[in-house]
CSV table of C-alpha atoms and ligand atoms in Angstrom, one decimal:
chain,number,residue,atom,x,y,z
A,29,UNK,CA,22.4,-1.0,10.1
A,30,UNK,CA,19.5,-1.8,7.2
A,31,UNK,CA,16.1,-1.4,7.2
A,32,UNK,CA,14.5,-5.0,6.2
A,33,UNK,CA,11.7,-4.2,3.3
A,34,UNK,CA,9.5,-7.5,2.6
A,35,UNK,CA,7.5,-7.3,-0.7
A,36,UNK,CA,10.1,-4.5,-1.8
A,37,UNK,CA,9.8,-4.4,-5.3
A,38,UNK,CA,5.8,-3.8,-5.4
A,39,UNK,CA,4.1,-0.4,-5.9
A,40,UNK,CA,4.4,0.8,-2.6
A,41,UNK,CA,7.7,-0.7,-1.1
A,42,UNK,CA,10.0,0.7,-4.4
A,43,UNK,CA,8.5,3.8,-3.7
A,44,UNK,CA,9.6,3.2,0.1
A,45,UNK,CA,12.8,2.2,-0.7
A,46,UNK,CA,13.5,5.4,-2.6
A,47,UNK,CA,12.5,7.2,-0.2
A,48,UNK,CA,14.6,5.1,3.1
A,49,UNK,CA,17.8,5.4,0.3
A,50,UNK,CA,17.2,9.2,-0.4
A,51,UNK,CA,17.5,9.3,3.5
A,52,UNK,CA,20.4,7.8,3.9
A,53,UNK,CA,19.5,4.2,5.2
A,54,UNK,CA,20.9,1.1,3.9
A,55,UNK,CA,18.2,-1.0,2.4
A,56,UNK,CA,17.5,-5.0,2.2
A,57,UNK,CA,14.5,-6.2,-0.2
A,58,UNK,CA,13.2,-9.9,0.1
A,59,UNK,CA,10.7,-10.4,-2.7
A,60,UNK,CA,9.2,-13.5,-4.6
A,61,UNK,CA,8.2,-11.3,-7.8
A,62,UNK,CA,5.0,-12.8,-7.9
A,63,UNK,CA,3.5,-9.5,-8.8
A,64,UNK,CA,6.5,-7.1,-9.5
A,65,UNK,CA,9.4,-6.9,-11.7
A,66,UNK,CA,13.0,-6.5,-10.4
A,67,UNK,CA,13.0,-3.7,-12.6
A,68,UNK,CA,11.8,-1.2,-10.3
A,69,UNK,CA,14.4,-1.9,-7.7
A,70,UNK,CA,17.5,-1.7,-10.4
A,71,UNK,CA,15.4,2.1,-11.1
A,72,UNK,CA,15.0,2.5,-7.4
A,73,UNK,CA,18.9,2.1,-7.6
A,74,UNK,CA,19.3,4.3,-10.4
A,75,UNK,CA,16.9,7.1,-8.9
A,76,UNK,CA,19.0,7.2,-5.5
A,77,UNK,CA,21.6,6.6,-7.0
A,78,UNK,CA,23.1,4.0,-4.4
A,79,UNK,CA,22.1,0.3,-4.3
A,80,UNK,CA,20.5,-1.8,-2.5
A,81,UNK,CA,20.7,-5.4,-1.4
A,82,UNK,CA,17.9,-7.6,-3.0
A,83,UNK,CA,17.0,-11.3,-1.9
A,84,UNK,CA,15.0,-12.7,-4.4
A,85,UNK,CA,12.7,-15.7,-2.3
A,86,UNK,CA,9.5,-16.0,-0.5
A,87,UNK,CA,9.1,-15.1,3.0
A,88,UNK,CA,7.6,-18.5,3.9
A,89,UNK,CA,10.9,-19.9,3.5
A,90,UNK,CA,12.6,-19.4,6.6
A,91,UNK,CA,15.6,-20.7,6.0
A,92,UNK,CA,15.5,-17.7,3.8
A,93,UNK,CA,14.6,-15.2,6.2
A,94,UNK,CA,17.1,-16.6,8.7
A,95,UNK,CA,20.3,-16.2,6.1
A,96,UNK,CA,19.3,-12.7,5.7
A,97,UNK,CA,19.3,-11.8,9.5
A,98,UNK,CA,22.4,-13.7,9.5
A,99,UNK,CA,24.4,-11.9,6.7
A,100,UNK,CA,22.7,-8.3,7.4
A,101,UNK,CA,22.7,-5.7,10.7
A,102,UNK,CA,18.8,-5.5,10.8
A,103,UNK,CA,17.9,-2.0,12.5
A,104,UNK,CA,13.6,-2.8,11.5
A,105,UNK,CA,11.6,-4.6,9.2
A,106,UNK,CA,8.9,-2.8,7.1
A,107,UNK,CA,6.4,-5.2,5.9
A,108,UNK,CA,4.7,-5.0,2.6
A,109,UNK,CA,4.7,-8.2,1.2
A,110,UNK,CA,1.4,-10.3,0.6
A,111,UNK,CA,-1.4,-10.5,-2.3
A,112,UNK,CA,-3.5,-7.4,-2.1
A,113,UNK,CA,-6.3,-8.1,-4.4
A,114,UNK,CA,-10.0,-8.5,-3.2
A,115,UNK,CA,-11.8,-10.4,-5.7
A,116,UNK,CA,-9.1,-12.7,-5.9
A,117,UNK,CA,-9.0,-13.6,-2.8
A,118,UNK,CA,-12.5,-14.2,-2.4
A,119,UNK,CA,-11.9,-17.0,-5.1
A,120,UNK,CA,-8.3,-18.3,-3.6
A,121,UNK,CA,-8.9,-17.3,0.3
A,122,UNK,CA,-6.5,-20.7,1.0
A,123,UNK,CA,-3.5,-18.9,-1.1
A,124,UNK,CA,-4.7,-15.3,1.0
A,125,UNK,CA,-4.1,-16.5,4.3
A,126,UNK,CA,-1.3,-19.4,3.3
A,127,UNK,CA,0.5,-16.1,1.9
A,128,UNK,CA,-0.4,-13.2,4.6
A,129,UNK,CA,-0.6,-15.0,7.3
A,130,UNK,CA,2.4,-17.4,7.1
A,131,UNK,CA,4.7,-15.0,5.7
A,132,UNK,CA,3.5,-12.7,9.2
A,133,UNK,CA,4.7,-15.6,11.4
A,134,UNK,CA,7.7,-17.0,9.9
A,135,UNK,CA,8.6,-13.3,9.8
A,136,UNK,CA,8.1,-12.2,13.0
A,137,UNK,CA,9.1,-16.1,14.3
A,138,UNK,CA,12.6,-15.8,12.8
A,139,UNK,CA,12.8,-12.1,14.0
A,140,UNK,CA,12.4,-12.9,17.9
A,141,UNK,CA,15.2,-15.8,17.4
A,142,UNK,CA,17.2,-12.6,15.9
A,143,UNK,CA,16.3,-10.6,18.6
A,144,UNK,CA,15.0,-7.7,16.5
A,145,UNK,CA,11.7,-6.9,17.4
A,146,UNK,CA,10.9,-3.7,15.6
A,147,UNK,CA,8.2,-3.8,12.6
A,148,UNK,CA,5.9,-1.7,10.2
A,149,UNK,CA,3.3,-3.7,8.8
A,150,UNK,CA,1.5,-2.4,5.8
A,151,UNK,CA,-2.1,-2.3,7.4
A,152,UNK,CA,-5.8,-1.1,5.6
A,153,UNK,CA,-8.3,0.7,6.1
A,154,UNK,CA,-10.3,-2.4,5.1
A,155,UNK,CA,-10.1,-3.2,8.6
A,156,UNK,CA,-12.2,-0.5,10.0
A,157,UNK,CA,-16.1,-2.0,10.1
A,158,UNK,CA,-18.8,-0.6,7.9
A,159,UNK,CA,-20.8,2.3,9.5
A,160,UNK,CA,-18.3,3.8,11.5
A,161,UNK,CA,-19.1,7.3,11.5
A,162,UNK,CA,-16.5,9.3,9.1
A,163,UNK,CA,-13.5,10.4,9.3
A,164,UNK,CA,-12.4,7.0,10.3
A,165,UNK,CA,-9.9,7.7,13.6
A,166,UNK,CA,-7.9,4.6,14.4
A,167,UNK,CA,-10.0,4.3,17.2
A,168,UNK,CA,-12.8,3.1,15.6
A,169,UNK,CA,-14.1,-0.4,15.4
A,170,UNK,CA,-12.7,-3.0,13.1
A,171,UNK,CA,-13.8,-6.3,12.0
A,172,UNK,CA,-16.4,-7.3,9.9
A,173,UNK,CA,-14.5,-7.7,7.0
A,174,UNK,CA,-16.7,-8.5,3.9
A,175,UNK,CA,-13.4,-10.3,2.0
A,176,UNK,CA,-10.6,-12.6,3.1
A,177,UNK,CA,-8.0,-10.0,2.3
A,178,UNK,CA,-9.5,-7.3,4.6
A,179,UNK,CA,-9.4,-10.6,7.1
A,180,UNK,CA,-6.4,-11.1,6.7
A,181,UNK,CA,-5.3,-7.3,7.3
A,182,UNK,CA,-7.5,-8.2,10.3
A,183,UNK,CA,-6.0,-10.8,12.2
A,184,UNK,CA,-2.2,-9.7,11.3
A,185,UNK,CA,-3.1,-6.7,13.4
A,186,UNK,CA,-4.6,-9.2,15.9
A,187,UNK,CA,-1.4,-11.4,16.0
A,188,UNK,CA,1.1,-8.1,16.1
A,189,UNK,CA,-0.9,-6.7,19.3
A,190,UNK,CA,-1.2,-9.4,20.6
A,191,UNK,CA,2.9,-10.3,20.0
A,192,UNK,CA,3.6,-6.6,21.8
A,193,UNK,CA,1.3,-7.8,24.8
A,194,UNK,CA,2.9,-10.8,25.7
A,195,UNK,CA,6.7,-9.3,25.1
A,196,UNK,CA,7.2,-5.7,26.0
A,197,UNK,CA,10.2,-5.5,23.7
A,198,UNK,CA,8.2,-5.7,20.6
A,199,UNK,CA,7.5,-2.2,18.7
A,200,UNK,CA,5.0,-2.1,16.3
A,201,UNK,CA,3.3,0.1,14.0
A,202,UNK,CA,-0.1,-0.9,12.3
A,203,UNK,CA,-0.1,1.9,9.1
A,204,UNK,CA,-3.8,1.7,7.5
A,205,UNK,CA,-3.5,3.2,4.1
A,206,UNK,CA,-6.4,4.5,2.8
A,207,UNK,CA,-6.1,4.5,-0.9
A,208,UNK,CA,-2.3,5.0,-2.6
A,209,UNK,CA,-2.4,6.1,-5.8
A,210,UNK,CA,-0.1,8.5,-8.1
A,211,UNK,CA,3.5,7.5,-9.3
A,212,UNK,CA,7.4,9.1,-8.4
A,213,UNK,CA,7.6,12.6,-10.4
A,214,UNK,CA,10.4,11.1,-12.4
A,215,UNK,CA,7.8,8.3,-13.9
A,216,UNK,CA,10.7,5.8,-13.4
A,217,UNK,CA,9.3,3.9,-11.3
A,218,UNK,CA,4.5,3.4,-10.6
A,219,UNK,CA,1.7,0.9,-10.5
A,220,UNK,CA,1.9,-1.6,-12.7
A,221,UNK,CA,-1.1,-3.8,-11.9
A,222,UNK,CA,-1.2,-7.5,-13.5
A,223,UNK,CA,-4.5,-8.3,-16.1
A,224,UNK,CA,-7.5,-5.4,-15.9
A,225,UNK,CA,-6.8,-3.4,-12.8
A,226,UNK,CA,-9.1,-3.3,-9.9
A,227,UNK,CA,-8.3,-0.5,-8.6
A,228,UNK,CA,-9.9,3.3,-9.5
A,229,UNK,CA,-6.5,5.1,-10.8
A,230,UNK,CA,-4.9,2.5,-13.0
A,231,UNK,CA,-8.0,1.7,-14.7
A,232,UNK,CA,-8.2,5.5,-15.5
A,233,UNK,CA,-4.4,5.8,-16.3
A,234,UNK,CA,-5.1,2.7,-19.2
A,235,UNK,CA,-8.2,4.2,-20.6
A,236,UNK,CA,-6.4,7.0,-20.8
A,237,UNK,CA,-3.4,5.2,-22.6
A,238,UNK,CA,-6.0,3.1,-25.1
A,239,UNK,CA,-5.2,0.1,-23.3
A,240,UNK,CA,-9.0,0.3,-21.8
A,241,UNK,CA,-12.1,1.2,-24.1
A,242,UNK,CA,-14.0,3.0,-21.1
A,243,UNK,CA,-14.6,3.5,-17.3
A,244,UNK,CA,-17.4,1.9,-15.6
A,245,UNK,CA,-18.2,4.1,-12.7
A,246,UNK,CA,-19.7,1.6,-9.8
A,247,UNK,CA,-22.8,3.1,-8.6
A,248,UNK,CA,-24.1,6.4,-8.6
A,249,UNK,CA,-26.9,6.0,-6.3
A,250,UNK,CA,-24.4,6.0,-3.2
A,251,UNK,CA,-25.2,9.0,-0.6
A,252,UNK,CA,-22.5,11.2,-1.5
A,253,UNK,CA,-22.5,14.4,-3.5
A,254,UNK,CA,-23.1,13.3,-6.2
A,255,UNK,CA,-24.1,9.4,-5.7
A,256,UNK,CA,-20.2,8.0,-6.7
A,257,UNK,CA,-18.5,6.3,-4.7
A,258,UNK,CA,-16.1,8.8,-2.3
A,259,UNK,CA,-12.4,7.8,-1.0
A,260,UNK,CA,-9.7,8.9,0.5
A,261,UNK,CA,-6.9,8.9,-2.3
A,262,UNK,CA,-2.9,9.6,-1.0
A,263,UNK,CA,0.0,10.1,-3.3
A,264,UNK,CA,2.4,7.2,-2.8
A,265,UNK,CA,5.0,9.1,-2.3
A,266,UNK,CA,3.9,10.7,0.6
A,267,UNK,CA,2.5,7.0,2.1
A,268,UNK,CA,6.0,6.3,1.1
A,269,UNK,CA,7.6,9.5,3.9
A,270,UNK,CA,4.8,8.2,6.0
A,271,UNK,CA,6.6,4.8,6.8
A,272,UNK,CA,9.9,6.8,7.2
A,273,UNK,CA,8.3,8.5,10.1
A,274,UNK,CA,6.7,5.6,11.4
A,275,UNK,CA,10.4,4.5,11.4
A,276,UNK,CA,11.7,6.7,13.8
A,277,UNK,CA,8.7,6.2,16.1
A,278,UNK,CA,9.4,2.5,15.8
A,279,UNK,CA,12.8,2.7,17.0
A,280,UNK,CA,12.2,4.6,20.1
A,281,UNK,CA,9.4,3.0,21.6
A,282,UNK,CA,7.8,0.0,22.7
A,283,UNK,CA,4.5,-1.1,22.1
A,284,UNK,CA,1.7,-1.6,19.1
A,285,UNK,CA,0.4,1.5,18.0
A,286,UNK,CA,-2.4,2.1,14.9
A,287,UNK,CA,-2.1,5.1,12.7
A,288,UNK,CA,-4.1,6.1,9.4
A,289,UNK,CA,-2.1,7.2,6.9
A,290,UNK,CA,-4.6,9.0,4.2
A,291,UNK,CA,-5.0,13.0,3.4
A,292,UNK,CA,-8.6,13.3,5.3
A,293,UNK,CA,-10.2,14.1,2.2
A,294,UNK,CA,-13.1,12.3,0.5
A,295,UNK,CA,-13.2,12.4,-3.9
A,296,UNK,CA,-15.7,10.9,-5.7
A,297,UNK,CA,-15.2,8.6,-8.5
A,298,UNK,CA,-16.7,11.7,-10.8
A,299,UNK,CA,-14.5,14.2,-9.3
A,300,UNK,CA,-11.5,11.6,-9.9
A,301,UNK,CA,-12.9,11.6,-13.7
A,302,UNK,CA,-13.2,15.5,-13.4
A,303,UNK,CA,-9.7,15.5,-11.6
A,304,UNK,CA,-7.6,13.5,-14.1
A,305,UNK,CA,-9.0,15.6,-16.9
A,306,UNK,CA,-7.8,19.1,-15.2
A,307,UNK,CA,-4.3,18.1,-14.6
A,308,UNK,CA,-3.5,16.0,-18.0
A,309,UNK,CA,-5.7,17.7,-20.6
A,310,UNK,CA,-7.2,13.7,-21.4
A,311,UNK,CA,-10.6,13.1,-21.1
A,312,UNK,CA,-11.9,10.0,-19.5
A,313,UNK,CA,-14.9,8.2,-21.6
A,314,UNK,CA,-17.2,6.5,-18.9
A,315,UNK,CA,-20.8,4.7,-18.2
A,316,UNK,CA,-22.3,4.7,-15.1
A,317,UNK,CA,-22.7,0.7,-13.6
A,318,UNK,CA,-24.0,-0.9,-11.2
A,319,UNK,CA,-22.7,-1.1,-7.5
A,320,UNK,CA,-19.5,-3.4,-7.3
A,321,UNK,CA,-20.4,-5.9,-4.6
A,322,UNK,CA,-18.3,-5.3,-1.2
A,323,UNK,CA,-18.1,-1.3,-2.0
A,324,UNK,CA,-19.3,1.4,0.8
A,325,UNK,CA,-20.5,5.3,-0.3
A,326,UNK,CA,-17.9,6.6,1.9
A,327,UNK,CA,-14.5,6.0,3.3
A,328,UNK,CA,-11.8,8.9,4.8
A,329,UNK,CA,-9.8,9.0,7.4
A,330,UNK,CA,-8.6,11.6,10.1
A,331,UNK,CA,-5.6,11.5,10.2
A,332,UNK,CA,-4.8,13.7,13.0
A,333,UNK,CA,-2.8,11.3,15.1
A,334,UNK,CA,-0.2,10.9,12.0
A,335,UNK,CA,0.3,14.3,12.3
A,336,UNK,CA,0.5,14.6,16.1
A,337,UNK,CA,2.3,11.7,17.0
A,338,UNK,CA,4.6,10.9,14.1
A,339,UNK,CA,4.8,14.1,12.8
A,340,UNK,CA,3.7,13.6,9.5
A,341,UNK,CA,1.0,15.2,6.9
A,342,UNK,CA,0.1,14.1,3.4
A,343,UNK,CA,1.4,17.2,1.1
A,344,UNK,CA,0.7,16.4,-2.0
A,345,UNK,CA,-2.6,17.3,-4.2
A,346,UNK,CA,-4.8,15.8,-6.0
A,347,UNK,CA,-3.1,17.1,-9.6
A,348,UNK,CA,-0.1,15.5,-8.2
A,349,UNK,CA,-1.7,12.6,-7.8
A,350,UNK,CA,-3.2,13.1,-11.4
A,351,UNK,CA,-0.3,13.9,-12.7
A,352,UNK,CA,2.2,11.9,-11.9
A,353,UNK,CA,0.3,8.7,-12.2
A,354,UNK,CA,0.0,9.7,-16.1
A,355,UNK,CA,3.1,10.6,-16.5
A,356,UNK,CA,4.4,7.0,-15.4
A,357,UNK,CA,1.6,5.6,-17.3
A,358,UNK,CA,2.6,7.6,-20.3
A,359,UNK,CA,6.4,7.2,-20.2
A,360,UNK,CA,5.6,3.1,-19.5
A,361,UNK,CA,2.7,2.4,-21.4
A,362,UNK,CA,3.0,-1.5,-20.5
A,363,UNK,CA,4.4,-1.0,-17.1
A,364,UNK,CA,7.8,-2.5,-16.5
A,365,UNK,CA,6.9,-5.4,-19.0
A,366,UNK,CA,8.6,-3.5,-21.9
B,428,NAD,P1,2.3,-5.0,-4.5
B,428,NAD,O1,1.6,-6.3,-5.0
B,428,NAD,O2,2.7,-4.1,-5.6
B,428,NAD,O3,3.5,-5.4,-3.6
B,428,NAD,C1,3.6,-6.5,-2.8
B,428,NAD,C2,4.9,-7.2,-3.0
B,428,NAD,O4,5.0,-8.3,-2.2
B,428,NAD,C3,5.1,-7.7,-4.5
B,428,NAD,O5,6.3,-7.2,-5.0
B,428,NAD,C4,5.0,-9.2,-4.3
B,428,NAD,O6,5.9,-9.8,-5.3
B,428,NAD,C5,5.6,-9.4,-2.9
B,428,NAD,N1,5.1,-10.6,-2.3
B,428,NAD,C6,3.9,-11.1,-2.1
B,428,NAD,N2,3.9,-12.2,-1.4
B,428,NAD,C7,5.2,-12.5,-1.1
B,428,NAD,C8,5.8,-13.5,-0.3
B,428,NAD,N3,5.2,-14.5,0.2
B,428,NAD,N4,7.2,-13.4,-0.2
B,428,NAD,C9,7.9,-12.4,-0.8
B,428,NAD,N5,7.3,-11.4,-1.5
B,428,NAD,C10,6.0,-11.5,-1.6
B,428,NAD,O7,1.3,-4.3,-3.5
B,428,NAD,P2,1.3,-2.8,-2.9
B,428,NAD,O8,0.2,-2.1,-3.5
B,428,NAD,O9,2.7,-2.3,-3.0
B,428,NAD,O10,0.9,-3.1,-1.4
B,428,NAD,C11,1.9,-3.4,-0.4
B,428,NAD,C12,1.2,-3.7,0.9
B,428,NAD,O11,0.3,-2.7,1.2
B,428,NAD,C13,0.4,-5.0,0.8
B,428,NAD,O12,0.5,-5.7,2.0
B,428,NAD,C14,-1.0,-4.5,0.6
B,428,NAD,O13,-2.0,-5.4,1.1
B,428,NAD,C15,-1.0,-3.2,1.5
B,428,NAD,N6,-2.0,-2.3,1.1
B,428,NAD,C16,-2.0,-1.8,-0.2
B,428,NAD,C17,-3.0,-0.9,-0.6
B,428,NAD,C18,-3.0,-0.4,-2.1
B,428,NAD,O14,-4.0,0.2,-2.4
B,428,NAD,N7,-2.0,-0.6,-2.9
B,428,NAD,C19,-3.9,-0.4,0.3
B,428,NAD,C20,-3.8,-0.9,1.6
B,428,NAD,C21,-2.8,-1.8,2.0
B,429,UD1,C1,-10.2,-1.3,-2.7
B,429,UD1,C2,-10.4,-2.6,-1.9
B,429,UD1,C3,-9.9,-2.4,-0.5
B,429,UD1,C4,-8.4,-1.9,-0.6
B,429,UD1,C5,-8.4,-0.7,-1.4
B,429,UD1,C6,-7.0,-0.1,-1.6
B,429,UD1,C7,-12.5,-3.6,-2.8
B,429,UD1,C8,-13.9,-3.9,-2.6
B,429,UD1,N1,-11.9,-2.9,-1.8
B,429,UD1,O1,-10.9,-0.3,-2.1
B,429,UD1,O2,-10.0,-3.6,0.2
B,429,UD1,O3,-7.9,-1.7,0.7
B,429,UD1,O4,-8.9,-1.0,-2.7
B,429,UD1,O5,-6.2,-1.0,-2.4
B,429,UD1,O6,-11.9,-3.9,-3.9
B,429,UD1,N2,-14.3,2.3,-9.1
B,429,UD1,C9,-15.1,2.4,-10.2
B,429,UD1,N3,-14.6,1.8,-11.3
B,429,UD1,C10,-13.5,1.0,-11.4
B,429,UD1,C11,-12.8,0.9,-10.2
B,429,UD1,C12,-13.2,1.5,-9.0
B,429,UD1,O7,-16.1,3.1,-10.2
B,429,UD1,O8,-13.2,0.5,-12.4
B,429,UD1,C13,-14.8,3.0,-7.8
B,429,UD1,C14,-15.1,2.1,-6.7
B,429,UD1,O9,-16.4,1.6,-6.7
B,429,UD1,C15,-14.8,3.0,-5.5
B,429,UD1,C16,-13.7,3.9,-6.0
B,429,UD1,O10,-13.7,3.8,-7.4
B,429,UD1,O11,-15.9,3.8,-5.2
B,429,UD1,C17,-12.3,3.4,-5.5
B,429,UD1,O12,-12.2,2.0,-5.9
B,429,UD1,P1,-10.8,1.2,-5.6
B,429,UD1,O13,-9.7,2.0,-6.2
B,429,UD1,O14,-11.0,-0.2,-6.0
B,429,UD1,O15,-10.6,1.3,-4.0
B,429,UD1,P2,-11.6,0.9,-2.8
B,429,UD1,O16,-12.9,0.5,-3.3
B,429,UD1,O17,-11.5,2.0,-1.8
């Protein structure tokens, strides 16, 4: 039996596989590369120690998708795979929901024919709506979204309840990450974000590399502690134990069932800065900006039900976090492009 990982060889899913290999599972990647490198599945390999199977093709193409349920024992499918970044797709929302949505129902279209309905979608907590009280609990309300990404997050949750309503034999977990960041401790295999990253950490890890000149912190009038921006940042490699645990929930059950998978701590973009510094030694240079359009003064989760239900907790700190995402930036100064 293998565990099906769709978008395999991006930041999070190599970290996933690593972790499904390390415990013992046999592991299938489909991936189109369209923003990863095969590298960090032949490091994946290399880490574990074992292989894996990789299918290199988009998950729109069915005939695809059907030769791999065909030629593998499919036990559940985690699914990572989509296009991730915000601004973009408020520039390209066609190739956003061409990508996330239709990838969602050829997958799941050619999984019912298989008759395997057990799946782990890679959820958000873009999803949740603006002004929910915090810490976010999954029982909050969604919608809203202020991007066709978060929408698309959105209404894959929509059409994966709605999928477990009509057939009892579907299992389903929604996971809403909150905000991944860090790198393995081996600094084999991290983040390796195409053009100027978007996101907080890489944009640190490069300025701290020379790649970037300087941070611009976005806003510092926001009503947090000290008016930055505050999130709720996770190592990846515990996000990466979270979907094994989600697993085994997954396989015993029926059902659709949302879970938050963040640490229930809030940092500020300053105490990120302030952060980084303390565990590497390497100060940041930064400006304050203005507000980045879309951006909300707070977002954490609770992430009680994690805990209770899947028995999982983050465990990792923030100077791990630090840490290890310069030591991957350090060791791979251009990512897996040299
Ligand atoms: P990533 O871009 O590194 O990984 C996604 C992978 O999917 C890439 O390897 C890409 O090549 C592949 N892919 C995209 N479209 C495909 C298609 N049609 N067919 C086959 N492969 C395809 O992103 P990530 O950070 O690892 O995120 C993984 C998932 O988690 C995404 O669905 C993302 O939206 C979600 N997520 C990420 C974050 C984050 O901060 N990184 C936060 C919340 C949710
Ligand atoms: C972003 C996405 C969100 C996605 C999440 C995880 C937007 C509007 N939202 O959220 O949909 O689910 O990533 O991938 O893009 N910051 C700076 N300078 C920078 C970069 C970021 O000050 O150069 C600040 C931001 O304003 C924010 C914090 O750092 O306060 C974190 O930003 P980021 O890493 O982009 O994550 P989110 O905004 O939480």
């Amino acid at each position: 039996m293998s565990i099906l990982v769709t978008g395999g060889a991006g930041y999070i899913g190599s970290h996933t596989c690593l972790e499904l290999l390390m415990s013992g599972r046999e592991v299938v990647v489909i991936d189109n590369l369209c923003n990863s490198s095969e590298k960090s599945l032949a490091r994946v390999e290399e880490l574990a120690g074992k292989p894996l199977k990789f299918y290199r093709g988009d998950l729109r193409d069915r005939a695809l998708v059907q030769t791999i349920f065909r030629e593998n024992d499919i036990e559940c499918v985690i699914h990572f795979a989509g296009l991730k970044a915000v601004g973009e797709s408020v520039s390209m929302p066609w190739s956003y929901y061409d990508n996330n949505l239709n990838a969602t129902l050829v997958l799941t279209d050619v999984m019912a024919e298989a008759g395997m309905k057990k799946l782990i979608f890679s959820s958000s907590a873009t999803v949740y709506s603006a002004g929910s009280p915090m810490p976010l609990k999954e029982t909050a309300p969604t919608g809203g979204c202020t991007n066709p990404y978060g929408w698309t997050k959105f209404m894959t949750e929509q059409i994966l309840s709605d999928l477990c309503r009509a057939d009892p034999e579907w299992s389903v977990c929604l996971l809403r990450y909150f905000n991944p960041i860090g790198a393995h401790e081996s600094g084999r295999i991290g983040e390796d974000p195409r053009g100027i990253p978007n996101n907080l950490m890489p944009y640190i890890t490069q300025t701290a590399i020379g790649r970037r000149e300087k941070l611009s912190v976005f806003g510092s009038d926001y009503r947090t502690h000290d008016g930055t921006g505050v999130r709720d940042y996770i190592h990846v490699v515990d996000l990466a134990r979270g979907h094994v645990a989600a697993l085994e929930y997954t396989c015993g059950r029926t059902g659709c069932e949302a879970f938050n998978l963040g640490t229930g701590t809030g940092y500020s973009v300053l105490d990120m800065v302030h952060a980084f510094r303390k565990a590497t030694g390497v100060e940041i240079p930064y400006v304050l900006a203005p507000r980045r359009p879309g951006d909300v003064d707070e977002c954490y989760s609770d992430p009680s039900k994690s805990r209770e239900v899947l028995g999982w907790t983050a465990e990792k700190s923030l100077e791990d976090m630090c840490r290890d995402a310069w030591n991957w930036q350090k060791r791979n100064p251009m990512g897996y492009g040299e």
